[in-house]
Coordinates of C-alpha atoms and ligand atoms in Angstrom, one line a residue:
X13 CA -21.0 21.1 -10.1
X14 CA -20.2 17.4 -9.7
X15 CA -19.4 16.4 -6.2
X16 CA -18.6 12.8 -5.4
X17 CA -18.1 11.5 -1.8
X18 CA -15.0 9.6 -1.2
X19 CA -15.4 6.3 -0.8
X20 CA -13.2 4.1 1.5
X21 CA -11.5 2.8 -1.7
X22 CA -10.9 6.3 -2.9
X23 CA -8.9 6.8 0.6
X24 CA -7.0 3.4 0.2
X25 CA -6.2 4.2 -3.5
X26 CA -5.2 7.7 -2.6
X27 CA -2.7 6.4 0.3
X28 CA -1.2 3.8 -1.8
X29 CA -1.0 6.2 -4.5
X30 CA 0.8 8.6 -2.4
X31 CA 3.0 6.0 -1.0
X32 CA 3.9 4.7 -4.8
X33 CA 4.7 8.4 -5.6
X34 CA 6.4 9.2 -2.4
X35 CA 9.3 6.9 -2.9
X36 CA 10.4 8.1 -6.1
X37 CA 10.0 11.6 -5.0
X38 CA 11.7 11.3 -1.9
X39 CA 14.5 9.2 -3.7
X40 CA 14.4 12.4 -6.3
X41 CA 14.7 14.8 -3.7
X42 CA 17.5 12.8 -2.2
X43 CA 19.5 12.8 -5.2
X44 CA 18.8 16.5 -5.9
X45 CA 20.1 17.5 -2.6
X46 CA 23.2 15.4 -3.2
X47 CA 23.7 17.1 -6.6
X48 CA 23.5 20.5 -4.9
X49 CA 25.8 19.5 -2.1
X50 CA 28.4 18.2 -4.6
X51 CA 28.3 21.6 -6.5
X52 CA 28.8 23.6 -3.5
X53 CA 31.5 21.6 -2.6
X54 CA 33.2 22.2 -5.9
X55 CA 32.3 26.0 -5.7
X56 CA 33.8 26.4 -2.3
X57 CA 37.3 24.2 -3.1
X58 CA 37.7 26.2 -6.2
X59 CA 37.2 29.8 -4.1
X60 CA 40.1 28.4 -1.7
X61 CA 42.4 27.5 -4.5
X62 CA 41.7 30.8 -6.0
X63 CA 42.5 32.6 -2.6
X64 CA 45.6 30.7 -2.2
X65 CA 46.6 31.5 -6.0
X66 CA 46.4 35.3 -4.9
X67 CA 48.6 34.5 -1.9
X68 CA 51.1 32.8 -4.0
X69 CA 51.1 35.4 -6.8
X70 CA 51.4 38.4 -4.6
X71 CA 54.6 36.9 -2.3
X72 CA 55.8 35.5 -5.4
X73 CA 55.9 39.1 -6.9
X74 CA 57.7 40.2 -3.6
X75 CA 60.1 37.8 -3.6
X76 CA 61.1 38.0 -7.0
X77 CA 61.7 41.8 -6.4
X78 CA 64.0 40.9 -3.7
X79 CA 66.0 38.6 -5.8
X80 CA 66.5 41.2 -8.2
X81 CA 67.5 43.5 -5.7
X82 CA 70.2 41.1 -4.4
X83 CA 71.2 40.5 -7.8
X84 CA 72.0 44.2 -8.0
X85 CA 74.5 44.3 -5.3
X86 CA 75.6 40.9 -5.0
X87 CA 77.8 41.6 -1.7
X88 CA 75.1 43.9 -0.2
X89 CA 77.9 46.3 0.7
X90 CA 76.3 49.7 -0.4
X91 CA 72.9 48.1 0.5
X92 CA 73.7 47.2 3.7
X93 CA 75.1 50.5 4.6
X94 CA 71.6 52.1 4.0
X95 CA 73.2 54.8 2.0
X96 CA 71.2 57.4 -0.3
X97 CA 72.0 54.8 -3.3
X98 CA 70.7 52.1 -1.4
X99 CA 67.4 53.6 -0.6
X100 CA 67.0 54.5 -4.3
X101 CA 67.4 51.0 -5.4
X102 CA 65.2 49.8 -2.8
X103 CA 62.6 52.3 -4.0
X104 CA 63.3 51.0 -7.4
X105 CA 62.6 47.6 -6.4
X106 CA 59.4 48.5 -4.4
X107 CA 58.1 50.7 -7.3
X108 CA 58.5 47.6 -9.7
X109 CA 56.6 45.4 -7.6
X110 CA 53.1 46.6 -6.9
X111 CA 52.5 44.3 -3.9
X112 CA 55.4 45.9 -1.9
X113 CA 54.5 48.6 0.5
X114 CA 58.1 49.0 1.9
X115 CA 61.5 47.5 1.5
X116 CA 63.7 47.4 4.7
X117 CA 66.9 46.1 5.8
X118 CA 66.9 44.1 9.0
X119 CA 69.2 42.6 11.4
X120 CA 69.3 38.7 11.7
X121 CA 66.8 39.0 14.5
X122 CA 64.5 40.8 12.5
X123 CA 65.0 44.7 13.8
X124 CA 64.3 47.0 11.0
X125 CA 67.6 48.8 10.2
X126 CA 66.5 51.2 7.4
X127 CA 63.4 51.5 5.1
X128 CA 63.0 53.0 1.5
X129 CA 59.6 54.9 3.1
X130 CA 59.8 57.2 6.1
X131 CA 57.9 54.5 8.1
X132 CA 59.0 54.8 11.6
X133 CA 60.7 51.4 12.5
X134 CA 59.9 51.2 16.0
X135 CA 56.2 51.2 15.3
X136 CA 55.9 47.6 14.4
X137 CA 55.9 44.4 16.3
X138 CA 56.6 40.8 15.0
X139 CA 53.7 38.5 15.5
X140 CA 55.2 35.3 14.1
X141 CA 58.2 34.0 12.2
X142 CA 58.5 31.2 10.1
X143 CA 61.4 30.2 7.7
X144 CA 60.0 28.7 4.3
X145 CA 61.9 25.8 3.2
X146 CA 60.4 25.7 0.1
X147 CA 61.0 29.1 -0.7
X148 CA 64.8 29.3 -1.1
X149 CA 65.8 30.7 2.3
X150 CA 63.1 33.1 2.6
X151 CA 61.7 33.8 6.2
X152 CA 58.0 35.1 6.6
X153 CA 57.2 37.3 9.5
X154 CA 53.7 38.4 10.2
X155 CA 54.2 42.3 11.3
X156 CA 51.5 44.1 13.5
X157 CA 51.8 48.0 13.0
X158 CA 50.9 50.3 15.8
X159 CA 48.2 52.0 13.6
X160 CA 46.6 48.4 13.5
X161 CA 47.5 47.7 10.0
X162 CA 49.6 44.4 9.4
X163 CA 51.8 43.2 6.8
X164 CA 53.5 40.0 5.5
X165 CA 57.2 40.2 5.5
X166 CA 59.5 38.4 3.3
X167 CA 63.1 38.5 4.1
X168 CA 66.2 36.8 2.6
X169 CA 69.7 37.0 2.7
X170 CA 71.6 39.9 1.4
X171 CA 75.1 39.1 -0.1
X172 CA 77.7 37.9 2.7
X173 CA 76.8 40.4 5.2
X174 CA 74.5 39.3 8.2
X175 CA 71.9 41.6 7.6
X176 CA 68.9 40.8 5.7
X177 CA 66.7 42.9 3.2
X178 CA 63.0 42.4 3.6
X179 CA 59.8 43.4 1.2
X180 CA 56.7 43.9 3.3
X181 CA 53.2 43.1 1.8
X182 CA 50.0 44.4 3.3
X183 CA 48.0 41.6 4.5
X184 CA 44.8 43.2 2.9
X185 CA 46.4 42.5 -0.7
X186 CA 46.7 38.9 0.1
X187 CA 42.9 38.6 0.6
X188 CA 40.2 37.6 -1.9
X189 CA 38.5 40.8 -3.0
X190 CA 36.4 40.9 -6.0
X191 CA 36.8 37.4 -7.0
X192 CA 34.3 36.4 -4.0
X193 CA 32.6 39.3 -2.9
X194 CA 31.3 40.3 -6.0
X195 CA 30.3 37.0 -7.3
X196 CA 27.1 35.8 -6.4
X197 CA 28.9 33.4 -4.4
X198 CA 29.5 35.6 -1.4
X199 CA 31.6 33.6 1.1
X200 CA 33.9 34.3 4.0
X201 CA 37.5 34.0 3.5
X202 CA 40.2 33.5 6.2
X203 CA 44.0 33.7 5.6
X204 CA 46.5 32.4 8.2
X205 CA 50.2 31.7 8.4
X206 CA 51.4 28.0 8.4
X207 CA 51.4 27.9 12.0
X208 CA 47.9 29.3 12.3
X209 CA 48.6 33.0 12.9
X210 CA 45.7 35.1 11.7
X211 CA 46.6 37.1 8.6
X212 CA 43.4 38.8 7.7
X213 CA 39.6 37.8 6.7
X214 CA 37.2 39.0 4.4
X215 CA 33.3 38.4 4.4
X216 CA 30.9 37.5 7.3
X217 CA 31.7 34.3 8.8
X218 CA 28.7 32.2 9.2
X219 CA 27.2 31.9 12.7
X220 CA 28.1 28.8 14.7
X221 CA 26.1 26.0 14.1
X222 CA 24.8 27.2 10.8
X223 CA 24.6 24.8 8.1
X224 CA 27.9 25.7 6.0
X225 CA 30.4 24.0 3.9
X226 CA 34.3 24.8 4.4
X227 CA 37.5 24.2 2.1
X228 CA 40.9 24.9 2.9
X229 CA 43.9 25.3 0.6
X230 CA 47.5 26.1 1.3
X231 CA 50.5 27.6 -0.5
X232 CA 53.4 25.0 -0.6
X233 CA 55.8 27.7 -1.1
X234 CA 54.8 30.6 1.6
X235 CA 53.2 28.2 3.9
X236 CA 50.1 30.6 4.4
X237 CA 46.4 28.8 4.3
X238 CA 43.3 30.1 3.2
X239 CA 40.0 28.7 4.3
X240 CA 36.7 29.7 2.7
X241 CA 33.5 29.2 4.4
X242 CA 30.0 29.5 3.2
X243 CA 26.2 29.3 4.8
X244 CA 24.5 26.6 2.6
X245 CA 21.6 28.9 2.3
X246 CA 24.2 31.0 0.1
X247 CA 25.1 28.3 -2.3
X248 CA 24.1 29.3 -5.8
X249 CA 22.0 25.9 -6.5
X250 CA 20.2 26.8 -3.1
X251 CA 19.7 30.5 -3.9
X252 CA 17.9 29.7 -7.3
X253 CA 15.8 27.4 -5.7
X254 CA 16.9 24.0 -6.6
X255 CA 15.3 22.5 -3.7
X256 CA 12.1 23.9 -5.0
X257 CA 12.3 22.3 -8.0
X258 CA 12.3 19.1 -6.3
X259 CA 9.3 20.3 -4.0
X260 CA 7.5 21.2 -7.3
X261 CA 8.2 18.1 -9.0
X262 CA 7.1 16.0 -5.8
X263 CA 4.1 18.3 -5.6
X264 CA 3.1 17.6 -9.1
X265 CA 3.7 13.8 -8.9
X266 CA 1.3 13.5 -5.7
X267 CA -1.1 15.7 -7.7
X268 CA -1.0 13.3 -10.7
X269 CA -1.3 10.4 -8.6
X270 CA -4.1 11.9 -6.3
X271 CA -6.1 12.8 -9.3
X272 CA -5.7 9.3 -10.9
X273 CA -6.6 7.7 -7.8
X274 CA -9.7 9.6 -7.5
X275 CA -10.6 8.9 -10.9
X276 CA -9.7 5.2 -10.8
X277 CA -12.5 3.8 -8.6
X278 CA -15.1 4.8 -11.0
X279 CA -13.8 2.7 -13.8
X280 CA -13.4 0.0 -11.8
X281 CA -16.1 -2.8 -10.6
X282 CA -18.2 -1.0 -7.8
X283 CA -16.7 -2.0 -4.2
X284 CA -19.6 -4.1 -3.6
X285 CA -21.0 -5.7 -6.8
X286 CA -23.5 -7.5 -5.0
X287 CA -25.0 -4.3 -3.7
X288 CA -24.6 -2.6 -7.3
X289 CA -26.5 -5.3 -8.7
X290 CA -29.5 -5.3 -6.1
X291 CA -29.7 -1.6 -6.9
X292 CA -29.7 -2.4 -10.6
X293 CA -32.5 -5.0 -10.1
X294 CA -34.2 -2.4 -8.1
X295 CA -34.0 0.1 -10.8
X296 CA -35.0 -2.2 -13.5
X297 CA -31.8 -2.4 -15.2
X298 CA -31.9 -6.2 -15.8
X299 CA -33.8 -6.3 -19.1
X300 CA -34.9 -9.3 -21.4
X301 CA -33.5 -9.8 -25.0
X302 CA -35.3 -12.2 -27.0
X303 CA -33.7 -14.7 -29.4
X304 CA -35.8 -16.5 -32.1
X305 CA -36.1 -20.1 -32.4
X306 CA -36.8 -21.1 -35.7
X307 CA -38.4 -24.5 -37.1
X308 CA -35.9 -25.5 -39.9
X309 CA -38.2 -27.6 -41.7
X310 CA -41.2 -24.8 -42.0
X311 CA -39.5 -21.6 -41.4
X312 CA -41.9 -20.7 -39.0
X313 CA -41.2 -19.3 -35.6
X314 CA -41.4 -21.4 -33.0
X315 CA -40.8 -19.1 -30.2
X316 CA -37.6 -17.3 -28.3
X317 CA -35.1 -17.9 -25.8
X318 CA -35.2 -15.0 -23.1
X319 CA -31.3 -14.0 -22.4
X320 CA -30.8 -11.2 -19.8
X321 CA -28.8 -8.0 -20.6
X322 CA -27.8 -5.5 -17.9
X323 CA -28.7 -2.1 -19.5
X324 CA -26.8 0.4 -17.3
X325 CA -27.9 3.8 -17.1
X326 CA -25.3 5.6 -18.9
X327 CA -26.6 3.1 -22.1
X328 CA -23.7 0.6 -21.8
X329 CA -25.3 -3.1 -22.5
X330 CA -23.8 -5.7 -20.2
X331 CA -23.6 -9.2 -21.4
X332 CA -24.8 -12.1 -18.8
X333 CA -21.3 -13.8 -18.8
X334 CA -20.0 -11.1 -16.5
X335 CA -22.7 -11.0 -13.7
X336 CA -24.5 -14.4 -13.9
X337 CA -21.8 -16.3 -12.0
X338 CA -21.9 -13.6 -9.1
X339 CA -25.8 -13.5 -9.3
X340 CA -25.7 -17.5 -8.9
X341 CA -23.3 -17.3 -5.9
X342 CA -24.9 -14.5 -4.0
X343 CA -28.3 -16.2 -4.7
X344 CA -29.5 -13.0 -6.2
X345 CA -30.4 -15.3 -9.4
X346 CA -33.5 -16.0 -7.8
X347 CA -35.2 -12.6 -7.8
X348 CA -33.2 -11.5 -11.0
X349 CA -35.1 -14.5 -12.8
X350 CA -38.4 -13.9 -11.2
X351 CA -38.3 -10.1 -12.3
X352 CA -37.2 -11.2 -15.8
X353 CA -40.3 -13.4 -16.0
X354 CA -42.4 -10.7 -15.1
X355 CA -40.7 -8.4 -17.5
X356 CA -41.3 -10.6 -20.3
X357 CA -45.2 -11.4 -19.4
X358 CA -45.5 -7.4 -19.6
X359 CA -43.5 -6.8 -22.4
X360 CA -44.3 -10.0 -24.7
X361 CA -46.9 -11.5 -22.9
X362 CA -49.9 -10.1 -25.1
X363 CA -48.0 -11.3 -28.2
X364 CA -46.8 -14.8 -27.0
X365 CA -50.1 -15.2 -25.5
X366 CA -51.9 -14.8 -28.9
X367 CA -49.7 -17.2 -30.6
X368 CA -50.1 -20.4 -28.5
X369 CA -47.8 -22.7 -30.7
X370 CA -45.0 -20.0 -29.6
X371 CA -42.8 -21.1 -26.6
X372 CA -40.5 -18.8 -24.5
X373 CA -37.7 -20.1 -22.6
X374 CA -36.0 -18.8 -19.7
X375 CA -32.5 -19.9 -18.2
X376 CA -32.9 -21.3 -14.8
X377 CA -29.9 -21.8 -12.6
X378 CA -29.5 -25.2 -11.0
X379 CA -30.0 -24.0 -7.6
X380 CA -33.7 -22.7 -8.6
X381 CA -34.6 -26.4 -8.9
X382 CA -33.7 -27.4 -5.4
X383 CA -36.3 -25.3 -3.8
X384 CA -39.7 -26.3 -4.3
X385 CA -41.1 -22.8 -3.8
X386 CA -40.3 -22.3 -7.4
X387 CA -43.4 -23.9 -8.5
X388 CA -45.7 -21.7 -6.9
X389 CA -43.7 -18.8 -8.1
X390 CA -43.8 -19.5 -11.5
X391 CA -47.6 -20.6 -11.4
X392 CA -48.4 -17.0 -9.8
X393 CA -46.2 -15.1 -12.0
X394 CA -47.9 -16.6 -15.5
X395 CA -51.2 -16.8 -13.9
X396 CA -51.6 -13.0 -14.4
X397 CA -50.1 -13.3 -17.8
X398 CA -51.4 -14.1 -21.4
X399 CA -48.8 -16.6 -21.7
X400 CA -50.0 -20.1 -20.8
X401 CA -47.7 -22.1 -18.5
X402 CA -47.8 -24.7 -21.4
X403 CA -45.7 -22.2 -23.5
X404 CA -43.1 -21.9 -20.8
X405 CA -39.7 -23.6 -20.9
X406 CA -37.3 -23.6 -18.3
X407 CA -33.7 -24.3 -19.4
X408 CA -31.5 -26.3 -17.0
X409 CA -27.9 -26.2 -17.9
X410 CA -25.7 -29.1 -18.1
X411 CA -22.7 -27.1 -17.5
X412 CA -22.9 -27.3 -13.9
X413 CA -23.4 -30.5 -11.8
X414 CA -26.6 -31.1 -10.3
X415 CA -26.6 -30.4 -6.7
X416 CA -29.2 -32.0 -5.2
X417 CA -30.4 -34.5 -7.6
X418 CA -33.7 -35.8 -5.8
X419 CA -34.9 -32.2 -4.9
X420 CA -34.1 -31.3 -8.5
X421 CA -36.1 -34.1 -10.2
X422 CA -39.1 -33.8 -7.7
X423 CA -39.3 -30.0 -8.6
X424 CA -39.0 -30.7 -12.3
X425 CA -41.8 -33.0 -11.9
X426 CA -43.9 -30.5 -10.1
X427 CA -43.2 -27.7 -12.8
X428 CA -44.1 -30.2 -15.7
X429 CA -47.3 -30.8 -13.6
X430 CA -48.0 -27.2 -14.3
X431 CA -47.7 -27.7 -18.1
X432 CA -44.2 -26.5 -18.2
X433 CA -41.4 -27.7 -20.7
X434 CA -37.8 -28.3 -19.1
X435 CA -34.8 -28.2 -21.5
X436 CA -31.6 -29.6 -20.7
X437 CA -29.1 -26.8 -22.2
X438 CA -25.7 -26.7 -23.4
X439 CA -25.9 -30.8 -24.0
X440 CA -22.7 -32.5 -24.1
X441 CA -20.5 -29.7 -22.5
X442 CA -21.1 -30.5 -18.9
X443 CA -19.7 -33.4 -16.7
X444 CA -23.0 -34.7 -15.1
X445 CA -23.3 -37.3 -17.8
X446 CA -26.1 -37.4 -20.2
X447 CA -27.8 -40.5 -18.4
X448 CA -28.1 -38.6 -15.5
X449 CA -29.6 -35.4 -17.1
X450 CA -32.0 -37.7 -18.9
X451 CA -33.2 -39.3 -15.7
X452 CA -34.5 -35.8 -14.6
X453 CA -37.2 -36.3 -17.1
X454 CA -36.6 -33.6 -19.3
X455 CA -38.6 -32.3 -22.5
X456 CA -36.2 -31.1 -24.6
X457 CA -32.5 -31.1 -25.1
X458 CA -30.5 -28.2 -26.6
X459 CA -27.4 -29.1 -28.4
X460 CA -24.7 -26.8 -27.9
X461 CA -22.9 -24.5 -30.2
X462 CA -19.7 -26.7 -30.1
X463 CA -21.3 -29.7 -31.7
X464 CA -23.3 -27.5 -34.1
X465 CA -19.9 -25.8 -35.3
X466 CA -18.3 -29.5 -35.8
X467 CA -21.3 -30.7 -37.9
X468 CA -19.9 -31.6 -41.5
X469 CA -16.4 -31.0 -40.7
X470 CA -15.8 -33.6 -37.5
X471 CA -17.0 -37.1 -37.9
X472 CA -17.4 -37.6 -34.6
X473 CA -19.4 -34.5 -33.8
X474 CA -21.7 -35.4 -36.3
X475 CA -22.1 -38.9 -35.0
X476 CA -22.9 -37.3 -31.4
X477 CA -25.6 -35.1 -32.9
X478 CA -27.2 -38.0 -34.9
X479 CA -27.1 -40.0 -31.5
X480 CA -28.4 -37.2 -29.7
X481 CA -31.5 -36.9 -32.1
X482 CA -31.9 -40.3 -31.8
X483 CA -32.1 -40.7 -28.5
X484 CA -34.4 -37.6 -28.1
X485 CA -36.8 -39.1 -30.3
X486 CA -37.0 -42.4 -28.7
X487 CA -37.5 -40.5 -25.4
X488 CA -40.0 -38.3 -27.3
X489 CA -38.1 -35.6 -26.4
X490 CA -37.4 -32.1 -28.8
X491 CA -34.1 -31.1 -30.0
X492 CA -33.2 -27.8 -30.7
X493 CA -30.0 -26.5 -31.9
X494 CA -27.9 -23.5 -30.6
X495 CA -25.4 -21.1 -32.1
X496 CA -26.2 -22.0 -36.0
X497 CA -24.4 -19.4 -37.7
X498 CA -24.8 -20.5 -41.5
X499 CA -27.1 -22.3 -43.8
X500 CA -24.6 -25.3 -44.3
X501 CA -25.5 -26.3 -40.6
X502 CA -28.9 -25.6 -41.2
X503 CA -29.1 -28.1 -44.0
X504 CA -27.1 -30.7 -42.1
X505 CA -29.3 -30.0 -38.7
X506 CA -32.2 -30.8 -41.1
X507 CA -30.7 -34.0 -42.6
X508 CA -29.7 -35.2 -39.0
X509 CA -33.5 -34.7 -38.2
X510 CA -33.2 -31.5 -36.0
X511 CA -36.3 -29.5 -36.0
X512 CA -35.4 -26.4 -34.1
X513 CA -32.7 -24.1 -34.3
X514 CA -31.6 -20.9 -33.1
X515 CA -28.5 -18.8 -33.9
X516 CA -27.2 -15.7 -35.7
X517 CA -28.0 -17.1 -38.8
X518 CA -31.7 -16.3 -38.1
X519 CA -31.2 -13.4 -35.4
X520 CA -29.2 -12.2 -32.6
X521 CA -30.8 -11.8 -29.0
X522 CA -33.1 -8.9 -29.9
X523 CA -34.4 -6.3 -27.7
X524 CA -38.2 -6.7 -26.6
X525 CA -39.2 -4.0 -29.3
X526 CA -37.4 -5.6 -32.2
X527 CA -38.9 -9.0 -31.2
X528 CA -42.3 -7.7 -31.0
X529 CA -41.9 -6.2 -34.8
X530 CA -40.6 -9.5 -35.8
X531 CA -43.4 -11.6 -34.4
X532 CA -46.1 -9.2 -35.8
X533 CA -44.1 -9.4 -39.5
X534 CA -43.9 -13.1 -39.2
X535 CA -47.5 -13.8 -38.1
X536 CA -49.6 -11.0 -38.5
X537 CA -52.6 -13.3 -39.5
X538 CA -52.7 -14.7 -36.1
X539 CA -53.0 -11.4 -34.7
X540 CA -56.0 -10.3 -37.1
X541 CA -57.6 -13.4 -36.2
X542 CA -57.2 -13.2 -32.6
X543 CA -58.4 -9.3 -32.9
X544 CA -61.4 -10.6 -35.0
X545 CA -62.2 -13.3 -32.2
X546 CA -62.0 -10.6 -29.5
X547 CA -64.0 -8.0 -31.5
X548 CA -67.8 -8.6 -30.1
X549 CA -70.1 -9.8 -33.2
X550 CA -71.9 -6.8 -35.1
Ligands
LIG11 P1 -26.9 -19.8 -23.3 O1 -28.1 -20.5 -22.4 O2 -26.1 -20.9 -23.9 O3 -27.3 -18.8 -24.2 C1 -27.0 -19.0 -25.7 C2 -25.8 -17.9 -25.9 O4 -25.3 -18.1 -26.9 C3 -26.2 -16.5 -25.5 O5 -25.2 -15.7 -25.0 C4 -26.5 -15.9 -26.8 O6 -26.3 -14.7 -27.2 C5 -25.4 -16.8 -27.8 N1 -25.5 -17.0 -29.1 C6 -26.6 -17.4 -29.5 N2 -26.8 -17.6 -31.2 C7 -25.2 -17.4 -31.3 C8 -24.5 -17.8 -32.6 O7 -25.2 -18.0 -33.7 N3 -23.3 -17.6 -32.1 C9 -22.7 -17.3 -31.3 N4 -21.2 -17.5 -31.1 N5 -23.3 -17.0 -30.0 C10 -24.7 -17.3 -29.8 P2 -25.6 -14.7 -23.9 O8 -26.8 -14.1 -24.0 O9 -24.1 -14.0 -23.7 O10 -25.9 -15.6 -22.7 C11 -24.7 -16.4 -22.0 C12 -25.0 -17.0 -21.0 O11 -25.7 -16.5 -20.2 C13 -26.1 -18.1 -21.7 O12 -25.9 -19.3 -22.2 C14 -26.9 -18.6 -20.0 O13 -26.1 -19.5 -19.7 C15 -26.5 -17.5 -19.2 N6 -27.8 -16.6 -19.3 C16 -28.3 -15.6 -20.0 N7 -29.4 -15.2 -19.6 C17 -29.8 -15.7 -18.4 C18 -30.8 -15.7 -17.4 O14 -31.6 -15.0 -17.4 N8 -30.6 -16.6 -16.2 C19 -29.3 -17.6 -16.1 N9 -29.6 -18.2 -15.0 N10 -28.6 -17.4 -17.0 C20 -28.6 -16.7 -18.4
LIG12 CA1 -29.9 -21.0 -22.5
LIG13 CA1 -27.1 -23.1 -24.5

């Protein structure tokens, strides 16, 4: 199994990722919570309205029955007497209005005079009495019976007499039943009179302190109020686990961000690129590539420029532009260049050594010339190699300003004393100024691709190349043109007096094995002659 230790970067990335993911997921959770709340509120309010609509409906039926009864005997003469006809009429009215349990005649102070049922009149106690201004002269009494039952009594004037007729509705019929209890939304419902007397309740009231939602609706006509309370945990949205959805989404986002953060650092630059380069150097991942330099008069191979490549363990090849600047700023360039020279000695040393006319160039960062020790290092490296010091060219780029002119000048002279040639690279692109560069006493100038590209199309460039070539010849310097990509450029350069060139038109930088094959193919005789010379005489 692939196990990978968490680095500090991993942890920071995960923390930042979790923070970034946390904000939207908290917002999502908040939004979800708000939605659940809004939905619950709507449910509770609508349950309260349904409960009060039931009250209105049932008491409405009772009030209508009383109206009909009063209409039967406008004077209430026979009814008021509570005779047999009256009782029959009351029973009819009672029968026609389902919620009515009993119809009675009462005195103005509420005392029951007679009833259509045989319920004892002294069995009851009036708990509260309220007149209903919006119910056409009706009065609503709450009556408690001795057997613990309770009823709501509606009474009204009966004709011209002082007595009133009344309809009694059991309070249980005024409470929501199936509508609330059978639904998944099981709430607590409480009905009370307009002045707050308890009429009845249904369901289990939420505990004190329990998180709950509540709503109250009241009847305009009968003054009763219905209050619904429901524990938040019983809300349908809560019960189907809406909040779980929020949690799952949050967890999923965190998981994705976590995985992402864990993978990200693998693709990023290593957290300490210098340490990574040091390791790569130790593991031999910096390898030389060779770009042939061709004599454009004879077509012969004049040598090659060594260009470093970072061949990573996964096979990817990294171009120097991405790591040389860091190698230079960290000072690692020195060890890297030494290592590269040693590798070239091992890999191409025999092939180059046997062909003394070939030159091998190395790019030397400016700082390498600021330290005279480099002279000994170069001498030691090539002392044990078939490559002669006279075959070695060290390129100093004009791109970067020369920092320590005197030192550089001295080192160059010492290197030249070993037989090494010095080339000024990228001539025409830097800010040091040509005269300054020339004062360094180099042996070769390398004309940058920029001028080579413009030859034949831009008059100025052509003139610059012409001038450089003249100057170089006057100073007995060699000229190499770089980045030559087509044969027209070759022709122009030849006409301008340039002798050596390198570029894709001949070959790109080649890995060692290809470069060695190329040498063998171009110059096999030299090898044969060499081998003949080495063979002991028969
Ligand atoms: P440079 O010394 O000017 O090398 C020439 C660059 O031009 C190389 O790029 C080469 O591949 C590219 N080139 C050659 N012919 C053509 C062509 O016909 N067309 C085009 N478009 N490009 C061509 P590379 O290998 O990427 O190297 C880039 C630079 O990195 C080099 O520029 C040099 O300054 C630096 N470098 C390479 N190896 C080393 C090294 O070992 N030490 C130091 N200090 N710098 C190095
Ligand atoms: Ca170069
Ligand atoms: Ca160059």
